[in-house]
Backbone as CSV, one residue per row, in Angstrom:
resi,resn,N_x,N_y,N_z,CA_x,CA_y,CA_z,C_x,C_y,C_z
1,MET,100.924,129.760,177.877,102.603,129.734,177.362,103.053,130.627,178.750
2,GLY,102.442,131.156,180.102,103.951,132.310,180.036,102.898,133.097,181.213
3,SER,103.974,133.146,182.120,103.299,133.839,183.275,103.689,134.999,183.314
4,GLY,102.262,135.983,183.964,102.418,137.572,184.769,101.302,138.295,183.539
5,GLY,101.342,139.370,183.423,101.024,140.662,183.091,101.085,140.890,181.869
6,PHE,101.070,140.639,180.611,101.740,141.392,179.636,101.166,143.071,179.142
7,GLY,101.984,143.678,179.682,101.430,145.547,179.969,102.495,145.843,178.283
8,ALA,102.423,146.820,178.245,103.509,147.468,177.182,104.188,146.700,177.518
9,PRO,105.077,146.916,176.776,106.782,146.110,176.784,107.774,147.415,177.056
10,VAL,108.043,146.434,178.731,108.822,147.663,178.998,110.037,147.728,179.308
11,TYR,110.982,145.720,178.471,111.837,144.917,179.761,112.963,146.049,178.821
12,SER,114.394,144.856,179.531,115.685,145.763,179.143,115.201,144.330,177.663
13,LEU,116.500,145.439,176.993,116.816,144.179,176.078,118.427,143.333,176.127
14,GLU,119.076,143.507,176.541,120.320,143.120,176.548,120.333,141.355,176.128
15,ILE,118.903,141.015,176.965,119.266,139.211,176.819,118.335,139.007,175.658
16,PRO,116.825,139.617,175.369,116.297,139.454,174.491,116.820,139.818,173.211
17,SER,118.212,141.015,173.060,118.658,140.521,171.494,120.110,139.637,171.735
18,ILE,120.434,139.344,172.579,121.293,138.051,172.527,119.927,136.065,171.484
19,TYR,119.254,136.546,172.228,118.196,135.249,171.921,117.690,135.888,170.518
20,PHE,117.642,136.983,170.127,116.906,137.184,168.669,119.412,137.000,168.233
21,GLY,119.508,137.171,168.249,120.845,136.771,167.314,121.250,135.086,167.609
22,ILE,120.741,134.805,167.979,120.827,133.344,168.598,120.307,133.000,167.434
23,THR,118.852,132.981,167.250,117.692,132.368,166.429,118.070,132.660,165.149
24,ILE,118.790,133.789,165.089,119.440,134.273,163.583,120.226,133.248,162.834
25,GLY,120.835,133.155,163.898,122.678,132.428,163.949,121.642,131.046,163.374
26,PHE,121.215,130.148,164.199,120.125,128.722,164.368,119.368,129.400,162.720
27,PHE,119.215,129.747,162.116,117.783,130.360,161.371,118.859,130.093,160.317
28,ILE,119.759,131.032,159.743,120.896,130.573,158.659,121.612,128.633,158.786
29,LEU,121.394,127.990,160.389,122.534,127.269,160.188,121.441,126.092,159.488
30,THR,120.733,126.263,160.078,119.682,125.649,159.547,119.474,125.187,158.485
31,SER,118.999,126.107,157.804,118.532,126.731,156.525,119.003,126.102,154.473
32,ALA,120.661,126.277,155.559,121.771,125.152,154.817,120.715,123.767,154.735
33,LYS,121.592,122.743,155.891,120.635,121.730,155.614,119.788,121.331,155.628
34,ALA,118.711,122.428,155.673,117.920,121.632,155.729,117.384,121.949,153.849
35,ALA,118.147,123.063,153.244,117.963,123.066,151.599,118.313,121.230,151.144
36,GLN,119.142,121.467,152.457,120.072,120.288,151.685,119.795,118.593,151.658
37,GLN,118.891,118.906,152.250,118.455,117.705,152.252,117.068,117.107,151.724
38,SER,116.605,118.579,151.660,115.860,118.684,151.143,116.127,118.035,149.284
39,PHE,116.174,118.590,148.623,116.555,119.026,147.282,117.843,117.471,146.601
40,ALA,118.066,116.750,147.831,118.344,115.914,147.772,116.921,114.533,147.989
41,ILE,116.888,114.599,148.399,115.088,114.537,148.772,114.421,113.682,146.859
42,HIS,114.034,116.582,146.719,113.577,116.094,145.069,114.394,115.393,144.483
43,LYS,116.017,115.482,144.491,116.683,114.375,142.579,115.813,113.550,142.799
44,ARG,115.212,112.017,144.702,115.223,111.310,143.768,113.718,110.969,143.915
45,THR,112.339,111.975,143.576,111.515,112.386,144.287,110.603,112.515,142.972
46,ARG,112.020,113.333,142.940,111.490,114.901,141.307,110.354,115.103,142.190
47,SER,110.127,115.718,143.326,108.442,116.118,144.066,108.845,116.698,145.466
48,PHE,108.321,118.381,145.519,108.810,118.321,147.071,107.863,118.690,148.196
49,PHE,106.968,117.080,147.793,105.526,116.524,148.355,105.871,116.401,149.172
50,ASN,107.169,116.041,151.041,107.543,114.779,151.372,107.194,115.865,152.886
51,LEU,106.763,115.242,153.622,106.764,115.034,154.621,107.164,115.868,155.944
52,TYR,107.808,114.877,155.838,109.243,115.313,156.600,109.512,116.638,155.809
53,THR,110.228,117.209,154.897,110.160,118.893,154.513,109.850,119.288,154.854
54,TRP,108.076,118.959,154.789,107.142,120.291,154.880,107.678,120.761,156.782
55,MET,107.867,119.261,157.526,107.314,120.261,158.561,109.007,120.485,159.141
56,VAL,109.391,120.411,157.993,111.034,120.821,158.822,111.329,122.199,158.554
57,TRP,110.882,122.518,157.299,110.736,124.022,156.713,109.021,124.776,157.180
58,THR,107.976,123.917,157.987,107.187,124.952,158.267,107.722,126.008,160.130
59,LEU,108.876,125.086,160.960,108.887,124.839,162.238,109.994,125.852,162.355
60,LEU,111.055,125.791,160.821,112.331,126.133,160.694,111.574,127.758,160.839
61,LEU,110.368,128.366,160.073,109.882,129.416,159.503,109.276,129.887,160.631
62,ALA,108.357,129.478,161.132,107.587,129.866,162.087,108.684,129.837,163.592
63,ASN,109.996,129.424,163.979,110.408,129.834,164.820,111.634,131.545,164.340
64,LEU,111.717,131.063,163.355,112.053,132.734,162.787,111.039,133.826,163.222
65,LEU,109.009,133.293,162.974,108.090,134.466,162.396,108.762,134.183,163.806
66,GLN,108.586,133.632,164.822,108.126,134.083,166.449,109.376,134.802,167.347
67,ALA,110.794,135.001,167.180,111.527,135.267,166.795,111.493,137.201,166.720
68,VAL,110.982,137.281,165.637,110.574,138.469,164.881,109.011,139.310,165.619
69,ILE,108.310,138.660,165.763,107.007,139.516,166.763,107.256,139.744,167.671
70,ASN,108.572,138.218,168.840,108.403,138.856,169.999,109.939,140.092,169.925
71,TRP,110.452,139.888,168.914,111.066,140.532,169.658,110.634,142.363,169.361
72,LEU,109.673,142.456,167.922,109.367,144.132,167.252,107.695,144.275,169.089
73,TYR,107.408,143.214,169.027,106.319,142.888,171.330,108.171,143.688,171.677
74,ILE,109.384,143.226,172.050,109.682,144.230,173.526,110.282,145.378,172.858
75,ARG,110.538,146.195,171.665,110.903,146.442,171.072,109.913,148.104,171.554
76,GLY,108.487,147.199,171.262,107.356,148.399,171.744,107.089,148.556,170.211
77,ASP,107.120,148.111,169.430,106.474,148.142,168.204,105.129,147.930,167.426
78,LEU,105.296,145.944,168.396,104.149,145.876,168.684,103.005,145.779,169.816
79,LYS,101.775,146.033,169.761,101.143,146.096,171.155,100.463,144.166,171.330
80,GLY,100.131,144.306,172.569,99.581,142.935,173.536,98.163,143.580,173.231
81,SER,97.960,142.747,171.926,96.643,142.544,170.867,95.716,141.743,170.938
82,VAL,95.154,141.267,170.711,93.941,139.864,170.250,94.473,139.316,168.850
83,GLY,95.065,139.570,167.607,95.815,139.911,166.998,97.090,138.674,167.816
84,PHE,97.874,139.598,168.113,99.837,139.874,169.007,99.591,138.238,168.988
85,PHE,98.624,137.744,170.235,98.283,136.614,170.809,97.878,135.585,170.557
86,PHE,97.078,135.400,169.310,96.265,134.788,168.808,97.220,134.474,167.923
87,GLY,98.312,135.376,167.246,99.068,134.900,166.263,100.834,134.076,167.159
88,SER,100.348,134.309,168.346,101.674,133.669,169.292,101.068,132.503,169.966
89,VAL,100.124,131.912,169.795,99.460,131.268,170.054,99.457,130.088,168.748
90,ILE,99.511,130.660,168.007,99.733,130.241,166.529,100.825,129.000,165.864
91,LEU,101.685,129.983,166.008,103.390,129.618,165.591,103.609,128.851,166.766
92,TRP,103.383,129.128,168.485,103.813,127.513,170.016,102.813,126.618,169.488
93,THR,101.692,126.755,168.485,101.852,124.949,167.937,101.834,124.721,167.253
94,LEU,102.109,125.015,166.175,102.737,125.204,165.160,104.335,124.011,165.545
95,GLN,105.017,124.807,167.034,105.985,124.524,167.001,106.033,123.086,167.888
96,THR,105.029,122.718,168.543,105.421,121.729,169.538,104.935,120.685,169.560
97,GLN,103.325,121.161,168.316,103.671,120.155,166.593,104.265,119.520,166.674
98,LEU,104.981,119.857,165.666,105.998,119.748,164.603,107.095,119.270,165.404
99,ALA,107.144,119.955,166.389,108.863,119.273,166.904,108.564,117.422,167.456
100,LEU,107.250,117.017,168.341,106.912,115.785,168.842,106.793,115.572,167.642
101,GLN,106.385,115.701,166.302,105.884,115.125,165.285,106.924,114.390,164.222
102,ILE,107.748,115.516,164.636,109.486,115.097,163.521,110.360,113.884,164.514
103,ILE,110.084,114.107,166.142,110.795,112.652,166.628,109.800,111.634,166.545
104,ALA,108.873,111.254,166.665,108.174,110.031,166.202,107.835,109.801,164.987
105,ASN,107.822,110.782,163.628,108.733,109.851,161.979,110.217,109.329,162.058
106,ARG,111.014,110.146,163.334,112.400,109.337,163.371,112.433,108.176,164.503
107,LEU,111.201,108.506,165.095,111.160,106.834,165.777,110.337,105.708,165.519
108,GLY,109.185,105.490,164.231,108.853,105.332,163.238,109.842,104.348,161.864
109,LEU,110.652,105.050,161.655,111.986,103.928,161.055,112.669,103.247,162.176
110,VAL,112.271,102.587,163.702,113.107,101.693,163.201,112.022,100.965,164.054
111,MET,110.287,101.393,163.871,108.688,99.999,164.739,108.249,98.863,163.706
112,VAL,108.207,97.637,163.729,108.320,97.308,162.464,106.851,97.489,162.629
113,ASN,105.892,97.367,163.011,105.120,97.389,162.774,104.284,98.696,162.775
114,LYS,103.807,99.396,161.417,103.366,100.140,160.688,102.435,100.991,160.689
115,LYS,101.133,99.723,161.083,99.773,100.545,161.431,100.699,101.485,162.714
116,ARG,100.803,101.035,164.024,100.854,101.421,164.565,102.005,102.373,165.073
117,THR,102.669,102.639,163.444,103.613,103.958,163.302,102.332,105.183,163.582
118,LYS,101.325,104.573,162.919,100.399,106.269,162.268,99.329,106.172,163.710
119,TYR,99.442,104.978,164.189,98.488,104.665,166.071,99.046,106.517,166.508
120,LEU,100.507,105.899,166.841,101.143,106.595,167.404,101.371,107.975,166.741
121,LYS,101.860,108.556,165.771,101.557,109.571,165.191,100.036,110.310,165.261
122,LEU,99.081,110.189,165.397,98.343,110.205,165.783,97.294,110.834,166.752
123,SER,97.783,110.080,167.896,97.480,110.361,169.189,98.165,111.336,170.096
124,LEU,99.291,111.551,169.209,100.449,112.254,169.305,99.365,113.330,168.783
125,LEU,99.555,114.228,167.460,98.428,114.656,166.898,97.166,115.321,167.957
126,VAL,96.014,114.491,168.201,95.890,114.709,169.743,95.983,115.078,170.568
127,ALA,96.709,114.611,171.202,96.753,114.577,172.238,96.943,116.049,172.865
128,VAL,98.640,115.900,171.732,99.200,117.504,172.218,97.884,119.371,170.984
129,GLY,97.413,117.948,170.811,96.076,119.945,170.151,95.199,120.115,171.086
130,LEU,94.979,118.192,171.598,94.014,119.193,173.294,94.519,119.859,173.993
131,VAL,95.714,120.532,174.480,96.901,120.948,175.102,96.895,122.815,174.130
132,ASN,96.529,122.490,173.256,96.996,123.738,172.230,96.920,124.185,172.557
133,ILE,94.577,123.477,172.240,93.530,124.434,172.545,93.383,124.902,173.829
134,ALA,93.071,124.308,175.117,93.222,124.781,176.526,93.991,126.008,176.435
135,VAL,95.621,125.879,176.522,96.204,126.504,175.872,95.909,127.786,175.727
136,ALA,95.412,128.142,173.802,94.204,129.001,173.440,93.010,129.735,174.384
137,CYS,92.635,129.081,175.002,91.340,129.732,176.117,91.959,129.527,177.683
138,ILE,93.262,129.847,178.020,93.710,129.683,178.748,94.482,131.526,178.690
139,TRP,94.627,130.637,177.870,96.639,132.298,178.190,95.993,133.385,177.355
140,ILE,95.036,133.652,176.153,94.813,134.771,175.848,94.095,135.721,176.646
141,PRO,93.145,135.211,176.813,91.765,135.738,178.455,92.855,136.200,179.021
142,ALA,93.888,135.430,179.974,94.548,136.204,180.928,95.485,137.153,180.196
143,ARG,95.752,137.356,179.131,96.553,138.177,178.360,95.639,139.832,178.295
144,LEU,94.214,139.448,177.553,93.875,140.733,177.927,92.534,141.277,179.147
145,THR,92.345,139.994,179.694,91.541,140.318,180.704,92.054,141.051,182.369
146,HIS,93.286,139.897,182.732,94.632,140.426,183.253,94.215,140.166,184.651
147,SER,92.963,139.083,184.678,91.978,138.902,185.810,92.717,137.639,186.097
148,LYS,92.659,138.669,187.663,93.894,137.807,188.676,93.499,136.026,188.497
149,ARG,92.195,135.287,188.277,91.354,134.794,188.854,92.149,133.847,187.304
150,MET,92.152,134.789,186.094,92.251,133.717,185.044,93.842,134.143,184.630
151,LEU,95.131,135.051,185.659,95.983,134.527,185.645,97.016,134.337,186.172
152,HIS,96.031,133.766,187.741,96.820,132.598,188.829,96.221,130.977,188.342
153,ILE,95.164,130.299,187.163,94.813,129.086,186.349,95.995,129.526,185.417
154,ASN,96.421,130.663,184.712,97.127,130.836,183.625,98.903,130.644,183.555
155,ASP,98.762,130.706,185.518,100.429,129.720,185.928,101.114,128.515,186.193
156,ILE,99.391,128.371,186.261,99.160,126.634,186.532,99.204,126.126,186.344
157,TRP,98.617,126.454,185.057,98.588,125.375,183.663,99.735,125.487,182.615
158,ASP,100.377,127.241,182.360,101.268,126.549,181.707,102.568,126.010,182.171
159,ARG,103.031,126.016,183.189,103.889,125.200,183.971,103.107,123.676,183.548
160,THR,101.763,123.264,184.095,102.057,121.879,184.028,102.228,121.284,182.075
161,GLU,101.784,122.332,181.363,101.338,122.293,179.702,102.960,121.686,179.596
162,LYS,103.491,122.714,179.334,104.891,122.224,179.357,106.400,121.252,180.046
163,VAL,105.749,120.616,181.299,105.778,119.715,182.441,105.801,118.256,180.927
164,LEU,104.581,118.425,180.636,103.612,117.143,179.191,104.887,117.299,178.792
165,TYR,105.036,118.143,177.751,105.888,118.652,176.676,107.172,117.722,176.784
166,LEU,107.736,118.314,177.391,109.132,117.696,178.861,108.951,116.479,178.457
167,LEU,107.425,115.536,179.198,107.332,113.887,179.350,107.008,113.310,178.388
168,MET,106.034,114.084,176.764,106.377,113.275,175.481,107.960,113.888,174.858
169,ASP,108.693,114.669,175.095,109.671,114.756,173.913,110.975,113.646,174.340
170,LEU,110.404,113.529,176.289,111.512,112.084,176.796,110.398,110.698,176.401
171,ALA,109.373,110.418,176.223,108.877,109.758,176.311,109.343,109.280,175.191
172,LEU,108.802,109.900,173.841,109.763,109.300,172.054,111.046,109.166,172.441
173,ASN,111.857,109.544,173.161,113.403,109.601,172.627,113.770,108.602,173.728
174,SER,113.173,108.238,174.281,113.637,106.889,175.508,112.931,106.000,174.443
175,ALA,111.953,105.626,173.276,111.237,105.193,173.062,112.622,104.030,172.011
176,PHE,112.419,105.039,171.028,113.663,105.400,170.162,114.639,104.415,170.478
177,LEU,115.463,105.661,171.542,116.956,104.645,172.208,116.321,102.894,172.346
178,HIS,115.728,102.461,173.034,114.999,100.515,173.803,114.438,100.592,171.988
179,LYS,114.151,101.152,171.487,114.661,99.845,169.867,115.464,100.087,169.646
180,VAL,116.604,101.202,169.081,117.865,100.607,169.216,118.882,99.956,169.889
181,ARG,118.277,100.165,171.130,119.256,98.831,171.580,119.221,97.470,172.219
182,ARG,117.913,97.500,171.939,116.912,96.009,171.969,116.891,95.085,170.303
183,GLU,116.895,95.766,169.385,116.425,95.365,168.169,117.334,96.011,167.248
184,LEU,118.454,96.703,167.174,119.897,96.655,166.800,120.882,96.507,166.839
185,ILE,120.964,96.893,167.423,122.823,96.543,167.868,122.649,95.563,168.955
186,ALA,121.402,94.861,169.599,121.075,93.580,169.610,121.527,92.389,168.937
187,GLU,121.040,92.667,167.866,121.254,91.619,166.723,122.416,91.619,165.973
188,GLY,123.532,92.821,166.679,124.175,92.586,166.393,125.088,94.024,165.023
189,LEU,124.263,94.767,164.853,124.107,95.834,164.205,125.161,97.137,164.993
190,THR,126.404,96.822,165.265,127.108,97.276,165.874,127.409,99.084,165.697
191,LYS,127.153,99.284,164.519,127.600,100.626,164.344,126.435,101.639,164.816
192,TYR,125.167,100.396,165.163,123.655,101.959,165.960,124.956,102.148,167.035
193,LYS,125.877,101.853,167.105,126.261,101.992,169.095,126.032,103.369,168.827
194,LEU,126.894,103.844,167.428,126.717,105.632,167.549,126.619,106.063,167.458
195,LEU,125.075,105.784,166.651,123.382,106.798,166.578,123.048,106.817,168.738
196,PHE,122.763,105.677,169.164,122.032,105.599,170.619,123.539,106.811,171.730
197,ASN,124.672,106.661,170.897,125.629,107.152,172.096,125.439,108.925,171.541
198,PHE,125.136,108.939,170.697,124.780,110.271,170.126,123.475,111.078,170.768
199,ASN,122.491,110.067,170.343,120.729,110.763,170.986,121.274,110.262,172.589
200,VAL,121.133,109.880,173.007,121.580,110.017,174.626,121.495,111.251,174.872
201,SER,123.277,111.613,173.947,123.650,113.281,173.972,122.359,114.066,174.012
202,VAL,122.237,113.826,172.824,121.149,115.162,172.204,120.000,115.209,172.462
203,VAL,119.202,114.097,174.279,117.976,114.303,174.481,117.815,115.144,175.698
204,VAL,119.270,114.904,176.674,119.198,115.953,178.031,119.353,117.401,177.084
205,ILE,120.058,117.825,175.852,120.220,119.198,175.284,118.770,119.077,175.091
206,SER,117.761,118.367,174.602,116.498,118.920,174.538,115.561,118.788,175.451
207,LEU,116.038,117.946,176.206,115.389,118.185,177.518,115.519,119.236,178.155
208,SER,116.974,119.721,178.358,117.223,120.757,178.639,117.182,122.072,178.873
209,MET,116.098,122.057,177.214,115.085,123.136,176.530,113.974,123.345,176.680
210,ASP,113.652,122.070,177.889,112.630,122.801,178.236,112.014,122.714,179.579
211,ILE,113.247,122.428,180.277,113.515,122.710,181.181,114.109,123.932,181.618
212,LEU,114.821,124.892,181.097,115.302,126.689,181.034,114.130,127.548,180.414
213,ILE,112.656,126.395,179.970,111.695,127.386,179.504,110.358,127.425,180.980
214,ILE,110.462,126.439,180.979,109.548,126.776,182.788,110.143,127.451,183.336
215,VAL,112.270,126.782,183.867,112.337,127.768,184.778,112.738,129.527,183.948
216,MET,112.653,129.995,183.034,112.405,131.485,182.782,110.993,131.927,183.342
217,MET,110.146,130.585,183.141,108.625,131.562,183.311,108.285,131.903,185.377
218,SER,110.007,131.922,185.489,109.461,132.492,187.568,110.713,133.871,186.829
219,PHE,111.112,134.479,185.936,111.502,135.300,186.209,111.345,135.945,186.537
220,PRO,112.082,137.249,187.044,110.936,139.102,186.861,110.171,139.546,186.024
221,ASN,111.178,139.121,185.082,110.851,138.930,183.097,109.966,138.409,182.316
222,PRO,107.965,138.167,182.897,107.684,138.038,182.605,107.443,137.159,181.304
223,PHE,108.615,137.353,179.730,108.160,137.055,178.784,109.630,137.412,178.644
224,LEU,110.714,137.007,179.024,111.537,136.544,178.141,111.564,135.230,177.979
225,TYR,110.510,134.469,178.455,110.546,132.858,178.657,110.002,132.715,177.147
226,ALA,109.558,133.336,176.527,108.840,133.783,175.325,109.785,134.187,174.426
227,VAL,111.130,134.944,174.775,111.713,135.048,173.642,112.879,134.108,173.616
228,PHE,112.692,133.216,174.690,113.740,131.963,174.160,113.544,130.611,174.227
229,HIS,111.639,130.299,173.565,110.920,129.733,173.303,111.637,129.274,171.763
230,PRO,111.879,130.188,170.424,111.955,130.569,168.972,113.780,129.560,169.268
231,VAL,114.441,129.779,170.693,116.127,129.520,171.120,115.500,127.868,170.107
232,ALA,114.987,127.832,171.320,114.853,126.193,172.120,114.350,125.754,171.021
233,TYR,112.754,125.601,170.407,112.985,124.381,169.454,114.369,125.040,167.733
234,SER,115.078,125.730,167.973,115.394,125.420,167.074,116.796,124.491,167.222
235,VAL,116.872,124.704,168.778,118.138,123.594,168.535,116.946,122.670,168.590
236,LYS,116.192,121.895,168.827,115.859,121.098,168.642,115.113,120.587,167.272
237,LEU,115.306,121.361,166.393,114.846,121.160,165.269,116.709,120.815,164.199
238,ILE,117.153,121.283,164.870,118.526,121.448,164.293,119.636,120.236,164.795
239,ILE,118.985,119.447,166.413,118.956,118.445,166.454,118.724,117.009,165.988
240,GLU,117.368,117.523,165.792,116.945,116.361,164.714,117.091,116.392,163.094
241,ILE,117.654,117.572,162.244,118.010,117.029,161.546,119.632,116.305,161.331
242,ILE,120.314,117.349,162.153,121.764,116.594,162.427,121.465,114.921,162.819
243,MET,120.677,114.075,163.352,120.188,112.815,163.674,119.592,112.048,162.084
244,ALA,118.953,113.164,161.390,118.413,112.477,159.985,119.948,112.007,159.600
245,ASP,120.743,112.723,159.320,121.929,113.038,158.803,122.335,111.389,159.359
246,LEU,123.169,111.078,160.038,124.115,110.322,161.167,122.557,108.703,160.329
247,ILE,121.405,109.282,160.979,120.737,107.905,160.721,121.435,107.133,159.244
248,ALA,121.039,107.905,158.192,121.046,107.981,157.310,122.822,107.234,156.490
249,LYS,124.360,107.966,156.977,125.704,107.551,157.556,125.354,106.786,157.572
250,ILE,125.325,106.187,158.770,125.010,104.538,158.986,123.847,103.559,158.393
251,VAL,123.680,104.179,157.701,122.015,103.343,156.769,123.257,102.868,155.943
252,GLN,124.419,103.802,155.708,124.515,103.408,153.853,125.444,102.895,154.153
253,SER,126.300,102.145,154.506,127.485,101.961,154.677,127.767,99.868,154.204
254,GLN,128.340,100.253,153.791,127.849,98.598,152.472,127.824,97.233,153.639
255,ASN,128.692,97.412,154.488,128.776,96.305,155.433,127.269,95.865,157.045
256,GLU,126.698,97.277,156.591,125.219,96.670,157.413,124.344,97.026,156.184
257,LEU,124.685,97.471,154.764,124.111,96.398,153.864,123.979,95.142,153.753
258,LYS,125.419,95.183,154.220,125.445,93.463,154.459,124.749,92.624,155.312
259,SER,124.983,93.123,155.748,124.701,92.406,157.489,122.665,92.062,157.593
260,TYR,121.460,93.238,156.950,120.943,93.072,156.184,120.337,91.847,155.905
261,ARG,120.509,92.304,154.764,120.819,90.758,153.401,121.109,89.622,154.301
262,SER,121.720,89.440,154.950,122.089,88.384,155.793,120.851,87.780,155.954
263,ALA,120.670,88.580,156.919,119.116,88.835,158.060,118.207,88.345,157.145
264,ALA,117.836,89.268,156.712,116.712,88.504,155.916,116.336,87.453,155.123
265,ASN,118.337,86.940,155.037,117.618,85.201,154.523,117.442,83.503,155.937
266,THR,117.540,84.669,156.700,117.904,83.769,158.092,116.113,84.146,159.314
267,ASN,115.611,85.481,159.420,114.912,86.216,159.809,114.538,87.620,159.958
268,SER,113.912,87.942,158.671,112.864,89.195,158.512,112.706,89.886,160.139
269,ASN,111.957,88.994,160.759,111.287,89.736,161.915,112.604,90.317,163.281
270,THR,112.953,89.652,163.277,114.556,90.397,163.738,115.024,91.820,164.417
271,VAL,115.132,92.202,163.012,115.125,93.715,162.244,114.449,94.591,161.681
272,PRO,114.133,94.956,162.920,113.003,96.502,161.875,113.245,97.094,161.354
273,GLU,114.335,97.462,160.884,114.632,98.459,159.545,114.753,97.971,158.707
274,LEU,115.518,96.684,158.814,115.434,95.486,157.760,114.151,96.032,157.046
275,ARG,112.635,95.645,157.639,111.648,95.347,156.867,111.362,96.704,156.759
276,MET,111.774,97.815,156.807,111.771,99.325,156.721,112.174,99.377,155.050
277,TRP,113.455,98.634,154.960,114.055,98.544,153.611,113.538,98.066,152.433
278,ASP,113.397,97.003,153.184,112.790,95.801,152.383,111.539,96.540,151.388
279,HIS,111.005,97.215,152.345,109.625,98.286,152.185,109.990,98.791,150.900
280,THR,110.513,99.669,151.226,111.685,101.267,150.645,111.389,99.989,149.508
281,ALA,112.028,98.986,148.560,113.004,98.607,147.638,111.503,98.232,146.980
282,ASN,110.959,98.047,147.037,109.546,98.085,145.590,109.862,98.892,144.620
283,ASP,109.920,100.396,145.218,109.922,101.448,144.807,111.394,102.826,144.980
284,SER,112.083,102.032,145.416,112.712,102.581,145.218,114.540,101.553,144.733
285,GLU,113.860,100.690,145.114,115.621,99.635,145.057,116.891,99.967,145.395
286,ILE,116.459,100.955,146.671,117.414,100.762,147.545,118.522,101.340,147.470
287,CYS,117.912,102.186,146.058,118.860,103.369,145.607,119.964,103.078,144.359
288,LYS,120.060,101.647,144.811,120.761,100.328,143.837,122.550,101.467,144.370
289,ALA,122.919,100.648,142.992,124.106,101.721,143.212,124.576,102.534,143.822
290,GLU,123.585,103.858,143.639,123.461,104.613,144.472,123.340,104.999,145.579
291,ALA,123.282,104.079,146.496,123.050,103.210,147.567,124.439,104.474,148.567
292,SER,125.737,104.208,147.980,126.980,104.559,148.343,127.086,106.364,148.641
293,THR,126.006,107.005,148.225,125.816,108.650,148.840,125.638,109.093,150.109
294,ALA,125.577,109.347,150.877,124.561,110.111,152.632,123.465,110.740,150.956
295,HIS,123.487,111.471,150.200,122.351,112.029,149.345,121.052,110.874,149.633
296,CYS,121.378,110.148,148.334,121.291,109.100,148.465,119.923,108.068,149.190
297,THR,120.361,108.352,150.286,120.283,107.891,151.537,119.803,108.093,152.346
298,THR,119.803,109.009,152.823,118.989,110.443,153.002,118.441,110.174,152.843
299,GLU,117.647,110.489,151.882,116.110,110.505,150.731,115.461,108.791,151.129
300,VAL,116.557,107.912,151.700,115.808,106.742,151.264,114.994,106.866,153.062
301,VAL,116.059,107.267,153.558,115.421,107.053,154.856,113.944,108.290,155.384
302,LEU,114.717,109.333,155.020,113.619,110.067,154.876,112.439,110.540,154.567
303,ARG,112.040,109.201,153.853,110.694,108.585,152.211,109.572,108.164,153.590
304,GLN,109.727,108.143,154.481,109.296,106.796,155.495,108.372,108.217,156.547
305,ALA,107.974,109.401,156.041,107.733,110.327,157.047,106.244,110.404,156.866
């Protein structure tokens, strides 16, 4: 997860203080949006057991907790013990797993084959899990023993696994963009151009977070990258929440609904998201009269988690 030995924290507090403050600000902002979506979903389902909701809140809390313990470590209030390093790995595991699963969930919204969607999520869970296990087996011993050999192995593996996550993020977002462009915009659903263009922009921001983490691993302060980690994943979470709202606002358009119904009468196989809505209609009836409200549509879209 990081390079260099972690002895007693004697680092400068200026930059870590800025990162910690940014994380707290993101936590407040994201909590407000997450609460809005959660209550909208609960209003429709009368249940808080929604996978998307749980992933968002768990990632949100993991970011906050990691920021707090890193701040305490930098200040010297926490020592580099087995518990500290193991807890850091657990939080990092939650961040990497959930951030990618939320993106995969978004991709699943525009995939026709739902079995393939489940296979994608399961494969992602296993692949990321194997990397998480490898990190725990290398990073914790390297931090505790300060063995030159283990530290060297850790330096190489840390950068490798960060690149792997960057590539996974890029692959998932590229697949989403490809699906939106080829199977929605190309079929005449032109309002999805906004979603496509916005996603292109935020993908650059999301990937830049991964790149910054990799770059910071080479800084003189070996723990600075870890302090930035919750900032990076807070940005990724905000992006996904905004994307969910944007999808909901586009889908709720009456013009788009008419296009879906018209396409369903001619060739339901050409518009994947139409089929997703048809599948939902069995129990939600596409929210019928409430379909004009953003909250209702948000719930319909996010129920596919």
